[in-house]
Structures are given as C-alpha cells and as structure tokens.
C-alpha cells in the first residue's frame, strides 16, 4: 500500500480536529490551560476510541441493525468514555480551578476522540485490496469532509453539554454539581442519538436541517462560553463554595 496515501488520510482525518482545537484554545487565551495537559487530554480522547470499539461491537450483536437501542447505547458508550477520559486526566486535577476549565477539557477530549474516529473512517476504504484502493480514495476524502461538518461538530456539542453543566455549577455544592452532571450526560446521549438517527434515516433536506441544528448548537455554545468567562467566585459574599476539587466556607 502507498504510505503517502496513508499519510494523506491521517492528515485529512486529524486536521479538522486540530483546527477546532486551535479555535477553542484561542477562545480561552485569557487564562489558558497548561499546553501539556491540553495535549494529554487530547490524546486521552483519542485513546478511548480503542475502548469504545469493542463495546459497540457487543452492542451491535445484542441490538443488530440501525435501531434506536443500538444508536442509544453507542452514544452512551462514547459519551461515557469521553467524560471518564476528561475527568481522570484533567477535571479532577488541581488545574481545574476556574469555571471555564471543565467545559474546555470536555471540548478537547471530544476533539481527540473525533480525530481518531475520523482517521478510522477515512482509512477504511484504503484497507481494501490494492486493486480497488484508488476507487475508494475519493470516497474516503468525501467522508472526511462530511465528518468535518458532522461528527466533529456533534462531538463538540455533546461533550460540551456536559462541560457546560459543570462550568455553570462550578461554585455550587457537590450534590448540585453531580445532579446537573448526570442530567447533562443524559442530554448529551440524547443529542448524540438523535443526530445519528437523522443522518442514517433522512435524506437531502433532513440532513441539511440536522447539520444546521448542530451549527446552531455551536453558536449557542460560543455564547455560553462567553457567559462562563464572566462567572466569579462567590467568596466575597461569604457563601460556602465548592471549586473543582475543594470546598471552602468563607
């Protein structure tokens, strides 16, 4: 197999995620996270794809076909592993010390996940027999473009949904953060499932509306991102606060 083609597939698969990563890092330029931790979180997001795949194979055996149950459990597994990666690598650490951090880490882990997922989708036609490889290269490139505007945006929106809940409740009690975390996780699974169902079952206008909705989600996410930047610590009011990892009574 031509390794230059493999390199091209890797570049096309990863490039969209890198572009989005740079975009969101610039949004957080005022109080940036350690670049080393950002890289670790990105890599962790990509690594959990390896864990998700066997789970999804199992789900496919239990719920064969493209049904609601299969899509729901696929979405559940992806959102769960992305959250666990972000939590154990970054969110539970001492660098998670301001409201914007959980949201940022969830976005970064999602981008790592989609980078590897993109590569696997684009590489799929290139792993066929050499005699038919060239017939599938264009298909792989088109798949990459679709995933740029589709799956990449979906993973950002769904993971950021969890991050938004954690960020908006950053200074709230642990119980409230857990409650909103669970709610936002379930919402992320629903968003993910509905998107996949529409992409599989709808044509033309339906797909256009689906992508339009995801883009609207990105716009709302940007507005929330700016809102989270304005959240201040309630220390001055003498409230009991709970930061990323500690609780303090003032």
XYZ file of C-alpha atoms in Angstrom:
250
model
C 0.000 0.000 0.000
C 1.191 3.506 -0.815
C 2.230 5.062 2.504
C 1.830 8.540 1.045
C -1.886 7.775 0.736
C -1.964 6.638 4.363
C -0.242 9.855 5.397
C -2.805 11.829 3.406
C -5.657 10.019 5.130
C -4.128 10.667 8.543
C -3.692 14.342 7.718
C -7.254 14.762 6.478
C -8.619 12.876 9.469
C -6.721 14.817 12.112
C -6.622 18.282 10.523
C -10.265 19.236 11.259
C -9.819 18.380 14.940
C -6.597 20.409 15.118
C -8.312 23.402 13.507
C -11.122 23.239 16.065
C -8.620 22.763 18.881
C -6.731 25.915 17.899
C -10.035 27.800 17.651
C -11.154 26.856 21.166
C -7.710 27.452 22.653
C -7.827 30.979 21.250
C -11.221 31.442 22.902
C -9.543 30.551 26.203
C -6.484 32.731 25.570
C -7.105 34.964 28.592
C -6.405 32.196 31.113
C -5.009 29.318 29.052
C -4.630 25.800 30.389
C -1.169 24.179 30.520
C -0.337 23.046 26.999
C 0.975 19.744 28.330
C -2.357 18.993 29.978
C -4.228 20.001 26.822
C -2.126 17.539 24.818
C -2.663 14.766 27.380
C -6.410 15.375 27.343
C -6.491 15.371 23.533
C -4.514 12.121 23.392
C -6.723 10.551 26.064
C -9.787 11.392 24.000
C -8.269 9.624 21.016
C -7.123 6.652 23.069
C -10.576 5.798 24.396
C -11.747 5.106 20.842
C -9.917 1.791 21.236
C -12.069 1.044 24.293
C -15.305 2.169 22.680
C -14.994 -0.013 19.575
C -15.351 -3.431 21.298
C -18.275 -2.099 23.323
C -20.005 -1.005 20.146
C -19.336 -4.386 18.534
C -21.024 -6.017 21.529
C -23.960 -3.618 21.280
C -24.307 -4.428 17.584
C -24.567 -8.125 18.410
C -27.192 -7.536 21.092
C -29.163 -4.986 19.039
C -28.436 -5.796 15.370
C -29.365 -3.216 12.775
C -29.557 0.549 12.853
C -32.256 0.812 15.507
C -32.871 3.284 18.303
C -31.488 0.967 21.000
C -28.244 0.394 19.127
C -27.709 4.104 18.496
C -28.565 4.935 22.104
C -26.030 2.512 23.565
C -23.415 3.560 21.014
C -23.908 7.177 22.029
C -23.910 6.232 25.726
C -20.587 4.398 25.402
C -18.921 7.248 23.518
C -20.113 9.958 25.895
C -19.204 7.867 28.949
C -15.665 7.130 27.798
C -15.069 10.722 26.714
C -16.201 12.012 30.090
C -14.113 9.469 32.014
C -11.051 10.409 29.954
C -11.541 14.118 30.646
C -12.287 13.518 34.323
C -9.319 11.308 35.157
C -6.796 13.238 33.070
C -7.854 16.823 33.801
C -11.113 17.652 35.575
C -10.247 16.017 38.885
C -6.803 17.643 38.946
C -5.612 20.876 40.513
C -5.541 22.676 37.158
C -9.345 22.518 37.109
C -9.519 25.718 39.131
C -11.880 28.078 37.284
C -15.390 27.754 35.798
C -14.283 27.610 32.167
C -11.935 24.661 32.732
C -14.415 21.719 32.727
C -16.022 22.985 29.545
C -12.637 23.397 27.888
C -11.412 19.941 28.887
C -14.602 18.283 27.631
C -14.206 20.004 24.267
C -10.541 18.992 23.999
C -11.232 15.347 24.842
C -14.032 15.321 22.249
C -11.651 16.649 19.604
C -9.115 13.942 20.396
C -11.858 11.353 20.076
C -13.107 12.647 16.752
C -9.566 12.919 15.356
C -9.023 9.176 15.759
C -12.576 8.388 14.666
C -12.074 10.446 11.502
C -8.853 8.606 10.677
C -10.538 5.218 11.088
C -13.394 6.235 8.770
C -11.060 7.594 6.115
C -8.654 4.662 6.384
C -11.433 2.117 5.944
C -11.534 2.239 2.114
C -7.733 2.322 1.983
C -7.529 -1.008 3.814
C -9.223 -2.815 0.931
C -7.320 -4.896 -1.617
C -4.754 -2.843 -3.535
C -6.600 -3.282 -6.826
C -9.604 -1.318 -5.623
C -7.883 1.158 -3.328
C -7.808 4.000 -5.841
C -11.535 3.643 -6.475
C -12.193 4.356 -2.800
C -9.759 7.203 -2.201
C -12.212 9.900 -3.338
C -14.902 8.279 -1.211
C -12.551 8.490 1.766
C -11.856 12.152 1.145
C -15.571 12.947 0.865
C -16.206 11.006 4.050
C -13.575 13.143 5.743
C -15.294 16.336 4.614
C -18.663 15.089 5.849
C -17.170 14.152 9.185
C -15.623 17.615 9.432
C -19.014 19.285 9.350
C -20.876 16.439 11.019
C -19.252 14.216 13.608
C -16.670 16.797 14.639
C -19.390 19.320 15.458
C -21.562 16.673 17.093
C -18.817 15.550 19.459
C -18.043 19.139 20.404
C -21.698 19.906 21.144
C -22.476 16.692 23.027
C -19.346 16.718 25.192
C -19.577 20.464 25.765
C -23.127 19.928 27.036
C -21.624 18.088 29.999
C -18.874 20.670 30.314
C -21.417 23.497 30.354
C -23.268 21.938 33.297
C -20.034 21.502 35.238
C -18.874 25.024 34.423
C -22.134 26.806 35.255
C -22.270 24.943 38.586
C -18.551 25.226 39.304
C -19.048 27.036 42.623
C -22.180 25.112 43.647
C -22.422 22.264 46.154
C -21.088 18.846 45.209
C -24.613 17.391 45.196
C -25.818 20.047 42.774
C -22.816 19.515 40.502
C -23.388 15.754 40.457
C -27.108 16.206 39.762
C -26.510 18.587 36.875
C -23.666 16.390 35.652
C -25.965 13.363 35.396
C -28.691 15.395 33.704
C -26.262 16.882 31.185
C -24.755 13.458 30.454
C -28.178 12.040 29.617
C -28.909 15.107 27.487
C -25.618 14.596 25.632
C -26.573 10.981 24.912
C -29.963 12.097 23.580
C -28.381 14.750 21.333
C -25.862 12.223 20.032
C -28.501 9.557 19.405
C -30.955 11.865 17.638
C -28.218 13.236 15.373
C -27.112 9.745 14.313
C -30.683 8.603 13.691
C -31.396 11.607 11.478
C -28.188 11.152 9.496
C -28.955 7.480 8.828
C -32.672 7.776 8.134
C -33.032 11.180 6.472
C -32.072 12.412 3.027
C -31.370 15.814 1.495
C -33.462 18.355 3.444
C -33.451 16.243 6.603
C -29.675 16.018 6.627
C -29.384 19.748 5.873
C -31.628 20.566 8.827
C -29.669 18.206 11.062
C -26.345 19.861 10.256
C -27.984 23.268 10.586
C -29.170 22.350 14.054
C -25.678 21.258 15.077
C -24.237 24.536 13.774
C -26.869 26.354 15.827
C -25.649 24.343 18.795
C -22.103 25.564 18.165
C -23.363 29.158 18.092
C -25.177 28.697 21.398
C -22.068 27.044 22.795
C -19.988 30.101 21.901
C -22.470 32.358 23.700
C -22.376 30.143 26.793
C -18.580 30.096 26.577
C -18.567 33.884 26.889
C -21.092 33.718 29.733
C -18.940 31.259 31.672
C -15.983 33.627 31.351
C -17.904 36.156 33.462
C -18.614 33.794 36.380
C -16.822 34.984 39.504
C -16.052 33.249 42.766
C -18.699 33.978 45.441
C -16.027 34.239 48.162
C -16.750 37.894 48.805
C -20.349 37.085 49.783
C -19.256 34.637 52.466
C -21.002 31.658 50.838
C -19.795 28.090 51.017
C -18.213 27.362 47.690
C -17.049 24.211 46.009
C -14.353 24.674 43.400
C -13.201 21.954 41.054
C -11.806 19.784 43.837
C -12.226 21.569 47.198
C -14.962 23.106 49.333
C -14.352 26.184 51.439
C -16.521 28.081 53.891
C -15.761 31.787 53.896
